[in-house]
Structures are given as C-alpha cells and as structure tokens.
CSV table of C-alpha atoms in Angstrom, one decimal:
chain,number,residue,atom,x,y,z
A,820,MET,CA,172.2,165.8,-53.2
A,821,ASP,CA,175.3,167.8,-54.3
A,822,VAL,CA,178.4,166.9,-52.4
A,823,GLY,CA,181.6,168.9,-52.8
A,824,ILE,CA,185.2,167.7,-52.4
A,825,LEU,CA,187.5,170.7,-52.0
A,826,ASP,CA,190.6,170.8,-54.1
A,827,CYS,CA,193.5,172.3,-52.2
A,828,GLY,CA,196.1,170.8,-54.5
A,829,SER,CA,196.7,167.8,-52.3
A,830,GLY,CA,195.6,165.0,-54.7
A,831,ASN,CA,193.7,161.9,-53.9
A,832,LEU,CA,190.5,163.5,-55.0
A,833,ARG,CA,189.2,160.9,-57.4
A,834,SER,CA,189.5,157.9,-55.1
A,835,LEU,CA,187.6,159.8,-52.4
A,836,ALA,CA,185.0,160.9,-55.0
A,837,LYS,CA,184.5,157.2,-56.0
A,838,ALA,CA,184.2,156.1,-52.4
A,839,VAL,CA,181.5,158.8,-51.7
A,840,GLU,CA,179.6,157.7,-54.9
A,841,ARG,CA,179.7,154.1,-53.8
A,842,ALA,CA,178.6,155.0,-50.2
A,843,GLY,CA,175.8,157.1,-51.6
A,844,GLU,CA,174.3,154.5,-54.0
A,845,SER,CA,171.0,154.6,-52.1
A,846,HIS,CA,170.7,158.4,-52.4
A,847,GLU,CA,168.7,159.4,-55.4
A,848,ASN,CA,170.4,162.0,-57.7
A,849,LEU,CA,173.7,162.0,-55.7
A,850,ARG,CA,176.2,164.2,-57.5
A,851,VAL,CA,179.8,164.5,-56.4
A,852,HIS,CA,181.8,167.5,-57.5
A,853,ILE,CA,185.5,168.5,-57.3
A,854,ILE,CA,185.4,172.1,-56.1
A,855,ARG,CA,188.1,174.4,-57.4
A,856,GLN,CA,186.1,177.7,-57.6
A,857,PRO,CA,184.8,179.6,-54.6
A,858,ASN,CA,181.4,180.3,-56.2
A,859,ASP,CA,180.7,176.6,-56.5
A,860,ILE,CA,180.7,176.1,-52.7
A,861,ALA,CA,177.3,177.7,-52.0
A,862,ARG,CA,175.3,175.2,-54.0
A,863,MET,CA,176.9,172.2,-52.2
A,864,GLU,CA,174.8,170.4,-49.5
A,865,ARG,CA,177.8,168.7,-47.9
A,866,LEU,CA,181.5,169.4,-48.1
A,867,LEU,CA,184.6,167.2,-47.7
A,868,LEU,CA,188.2,168.4,-47.4
A,869,PRO,CA,190.9,165.8,-48.0
A,870,GLY,CA,194.5,166.6,-47.3
A,871,VAL,CA,197.8,164.9,-48.2
A,872,GLY,CA,201.0,166.7,-47.4
A,873,ALA,CA,202.0,169.6,-45.2
A,874,PHE,CA,199.8,171.6,-42.9
A,875,GLY,CA,200.9,175.0,-44.2
A,876,TYR,CA,200.7,173.9,-47.9
A,877,THR,CA,197.1,172.8,-47.4
A,878,MET,CA,196.2,176.1,-45.7
A,879,GLU,CA,197.8,178.0,-48.7
A,880,GLY,CA,195.8,175.8,-51.1
A,881,LEU,CA,192.6,176.6,-49.2
A,882,GLU,CA,193.2,180.4,-49.2
A,883,ASN,CA,191.1,181.1,-52.3
A,884,LEU,CA,188.2,179.0,-51.1
A,885,ARG,CA,188.3,179.9,-47.4
A,886,PRO,CA,185.8,182.9,-47.2
A,887,GLU,CA,183.1,180.9,-49.1
A,888,LEU,CA,183.9,177.7,-47.1
A,889,GLU,CA,183.5,179.5,-43.8
A,890,GLU,CA,180.3,181.1,-44.9
A,891,ALA,CA,178.9,177.7,-45.8
A,892,VAL,CA,180.1,175.8,-42.8
A,893,LEU,CA,180.2,178.3,-39.9
A,894,ALA,CA,177.3,180.5,-40.9
A,895,GLY,CA,175.3,178.0,-43.1
A,896,ARG,CA,176.0,175.0,-40.9
A,897,LYS,CA,176.4,172.6,-43.8
A,898,PRO,CA,177.9,169.2,-42.8
A,899,PHE,CA,181.7,169.2,-43.2
A,900,LEU,CA,184.2,166.4,-43.1
A,901,GLY,CA,187.9,167.0,-43.0
A,902,ILE,CA,190.2,164.0,-43.8
A,903,CYS,CA,193.8,163.5,-42.6
A,904,VAL,CA,195.5,167.0,-43.0
A,905,GLY,CA,192.0,168.2,-43.7
A,906,MET,CA,191.2,167.4,-40.1
A,907,GLN,CA,194.6,168.7,-38.8
A,908,ILE,CA,194.0,172.2,-40.1
A,909,LEU,CA,190.7,172.5,-38.1
A,910,MET,CA,193.0,173.3,-35.2
A,911,GLU,CA,194.3,176.8,-34.2
A,912,TRP,CA,197.9,176.0,-35.0
A,913,GLY,CA,200.1,173.5,-36.7
A,914,TYR,CA,203.8,172.8,-36.0
A,915,GLU,CA,205.1,171.4,-39.3
A,916,HIS,CA,208.1,173.3,-40.6
A,917,GLY,CA,207.5,176.0,-37.9
A,918,ARG,CA,204.3,177.4,-36.4
A,919,SER,CA,201.5,178.0,-38.9
A,920,PRO,CA,197.9,179.2,-38.2
A,921,GLY,CA,195.1,176.8,-39.0
A,922,LEU,CA,191.4,177.4,-39.5
A,923,GLY,CA,190.8,177.6,-35.8
A,924,TRP,CA,187.4,175.9,-35.9
A,925,LEU,CA,188.4,173.7,-33.0
A,926,GLN,CA,190.7,174.4,-30.0
A,927,GLY,CA,194.0,172.7,-30.1
A,928,ALA,CA,197.2,172.2,-32.2
A,929,THR,CA,198.7,169.7,-34.7
A,930,ARG,CA,202.0,168.5,-33.5
A,931,PRO,CA,204.7,166.0,-34.6
A,932,LEU,CA,203.9,162.4,-33.9
A,933,ASP,CA,206.3,161.0,-31.3
A,934,PRO,CA,205.2,157.5,-30.4
A,935,GLN,CA,206.8,155.4,-27.7
A,936,LYS,CA,208.2,151.9,-28.2
A,937,ASP,CA,210.4,153.0,-31.1
A,938,LEU,CA,207.5,152.8,-33.6
A,939,ARG,CA,208.0,154.1,-37.1
A,940,VAL,CA,207.0,157.6,-38.2
A,941,PRO,CA,205.1,158.2,-40.5
A,942,HIS,CA,202.4,156.0,-39.0
A,943,MET,CA,201.2,154.0,-42.0
A,944,GLY,CA,198.8,151.1,-41.8
A,945,TRP,CA,195.7,149.7,-40.2
A,946,ASN,CA,194.8,150.5,-36.6
A,947,GLU,CA,191.7,149.8,-34.6
A,948,LEU,CA,189.3,152.6,-34.0
A,949,HIS,CA,187.9,153.2,-30.5
A,950,VAL,CA,184.5,154.9,-30.2
A,951,PRO,CA,182.9,155.5,-26.8
A,952,ALA,CA,180.0,153.0,-26.6
A,953,ASN,CA,177.8,155.3,-24.5
A,954,THR,CA,178.0,158.5,-26.6
A,955,PRO,CA,178.8,157.6,-30.2
A,956,HIS,CA,178.7,160.4,-32.8
A,957,PRO,CA,175.9,159.8,-35.4
A,958,VAL,CA,178.5,159.3,-38.2
A,959,PHE,CA,180.2,156.6,-36.1
A,960,GLU,CA,177.0,155.0,-35.0
A,961,ASN,CA,177.6,151.6,-36.5
A,962,VAL,CA,181.4,151.3,-36.0
A,963,ASN,CA,181.2,149.2,-32.9
A,964,ASP,CA,178.9,146.8,-34.6
A,965,ASN,CA,181.5,145.8,-37.1
A,966,SER,CA,183.6,142.7,-36.4
A,967,SER,CA,186.6,144.6,-37.7
A,968,ARG,CA,187.0,148.3,-36.6
A,969,HIS,CA,190.3,148.8,-38.3
A,970,VAL,CA,190.9,151.9,-40.5
A,971,TYR,CA,193.8,153.1,-42.6
A,972,PHE,CA,196.2,155.8,-41.3
A,973,ALA,CA,199.0,157.6,-43.0
A,974,HIS,CA,200.4,160.6,-41.1
A,975,SER,CA,203.4,162.0,-39.3
A,976,TYR,CA,201.5,164.6,-37.2
A,977,HIS,CA,198.6,164.3,-34.9
A,978,VAL,CA,196.0,166.5,-33.3
A,979,CYS,CA,196.3,167.6,-29.6
A,980,LEU,CA,192.9,168.9,-28.5
A,981,GLU,CA,192.4,171.5,-25.8
A,982,ASP,CA,188.7,170.8,-25.6
A,983,GLU,CA,188.1,167.1,-24.8
A,984,GLY,CA,184.5,167.6,-25.6
A,985,SER,CA,185.5,167.7,-29.3
A,986,LEU,CA,187.0,164.2,-29.1
A,987,ILE,CA,185.0,161.5,-31.0
A,988,ALA,CA,187.3,158.6,-31.5
A,989,THR,CA,190.8,157.4,-30.7
A,990,SER,CA,193.3,154.8,-31.8
A,991,GLU,CA,196.6,153.4,-30.3
A,992,TYR,CA,200.1,153.8,-31.7
A,993,GLY,CA,202.6,153.9,-29.0
A,994,GLY,CA,200.1,155.8,-27.0
A,995,THR,CA,196.6,157.2,-27.5
A,996,LEU,CA,196.0,159.1,-30.8
A,997,THR,CA,193.2,161.4,-31.7
A,998,ALA,CA,191.4,159.6,-34.6
A,999,ALA,CA,188.3,161.8,-34.9
A,1000,VAL,CA,187.1,165.2,-33.7
A,1001,GLY,CA,184.1,167.4,-34.2
A,1002,ARG,CA,181.4,169.7,-32.9
A,1003,ASP,CA,178.1,170.8,-34.3
A,1004,ASN,CA,178.2,170.3,-38.1
A,1005,ILE,CA,182.0,169.9,-38.2
A,1006,LEU,CA,183.7,166.6,-38.3
A,1007,GLY,CA,187.3,165.5,-38.9
A,1008,VAL,CA,189.0,162.1,-39.1
A,1009,GLN,CA,192.8,161.4,-39.1
A,1010,PHE,CA,192.4,158.2,-41.1
A,1011,HIS,CA,191.4,157.7,-44.7
A,1012,PRO,CA,187.8,156.5,-45.1
A,1013,GLU,CA,188.3,156.0,-48.8
A,1014,LYS,CA,191.0,153.4,-48.0
A,1015,SER,CA,189.3,151.8,-45.0
A,1016,GLN,CA,187.1,149.4,-46.9
A,1017,ARG,CA,183.8,148.4,-45.1
A,1018,VAL,CA,184.3,150.7,-42.0
A,1019,GLY,CA,185.2,153.6,-44.2
A,1020,LEU,CA,182.2,153.2,-46.5
A,1021,SER,CA,179.9,152.9,-43.5
A,1022,LEU,CA,181.3,156.2,-42.1
A,1023,LEU,CA,180.9,158.0,-45.5
A,1024,ARG,CA,177.3,156.5,-45.8
A,1025,ASN,CA,176.5,157.9,-42.3
A,1026,PHE,CA,178.0,161.3,-43.2
A,1027,LEU,CA,175.8,161.5,-46.3
A,1028,GLY,CA,172.7,160.9,-44.1
A,1029,TRP,CA,173.9,163.0,-41.1
A,1030,LYS,CA,171.6,165.9,-40.0
A,1031,PRO,CA,173.5,167.9,-37.4
C-alpha cells in the first residue's frame, strides 16, 4: 500500500509519517511517501494533508498539487484525510487575515476561535472526543471503546459547517467545537492523530483499512 503525505510547506511531516508507519505495521508492504511533485499523487492509494499555520498559506502551498489532488480524491475517490489546517481548508472559505477561498469540498467556513469562559486562544492541549454512538464513522469505529477518548488539539480557528450531515465528531472548549468532518471518501480532523497516542494510532489504523 502506497500512502502519500502532501507537503504544503507546513512542516510536521516526519512525525506524521512515523505515526502512519506504526499504525500500519500489520499491512504488508506499506510504503509512506512525502509528496512534493504532482505526478506522484496518482500512484498513491491513500492521501493525507497535514497543516500547521495559516489557512491562506496552506492553500498557496497546495496550489501546485491541487489539480492532481482533486483528480485523485474527487474523481478517483481515493481515501483522503486532512489534519488540523488540512481539515480547515476543506471548507469553502477561511477568515484568517481576511477572507480566503478554500478547497470547497465541504460546505462551511473556517472562523476565529472565540470560546466562552475566558479560555485561552490558541486552544492547545488534550480534549475529549465525542462521537455519536449510533452512527460512528468507520474510521472512528473504536473510539468509544477506549477508556480515554482524549486527543491533542492546537488551533486558533475552527470549522463552522453549513451541512450538519458532514459532522462526524465534536469536542468541548467553552462551547461545542467541530472535531471531525467528512463525506464519501473525504475525512478531516481538527486534532493531531500523530500526537494523540493510542486514540490517534487507532484512528490512523482505521484510516488505512477504510474502504469508502
């Protein structure tokens, strides 16, 4: 299995690659690639997009890869996972340093985090993940079975969905936050699976076996 991690200049690639390799130890011939050239996307079976930093900067970094990425994900329906800003740019718009267009794969916008109760921004640390028990997404199938459902967040902006049918998981930080979104073969998480220990590895393991 060839798994591609897209390089948009946001860093944090090697730690994610190592986490994917660890999660995929049971997969024979798993190969994790850092993707910098558009032509390398087509041969990947699964794709991940990590993001650290600004919405607009991530979109600029993705510009060279975008046509091939959309061909693979939207037309080819390859499983896709966006992480942190990689989830936020799935929206139609972002409001970081002005209004910027996103990928528009899901309906909604990324807006500044404004928690109640005088909580600190950026939101950094461990928070509990809430997944609906009646309709869990396949990648989140085992989350409610863990005695600890805490995952690691680091963000100043959050996703506001227009289509509630795309909501997969939430968390609480002075109000309800969107923690995971998705439809069809597209999935996004606001937290960092590679920093979320057992729960994060479980999610990555499920992603590697996911058949949308």
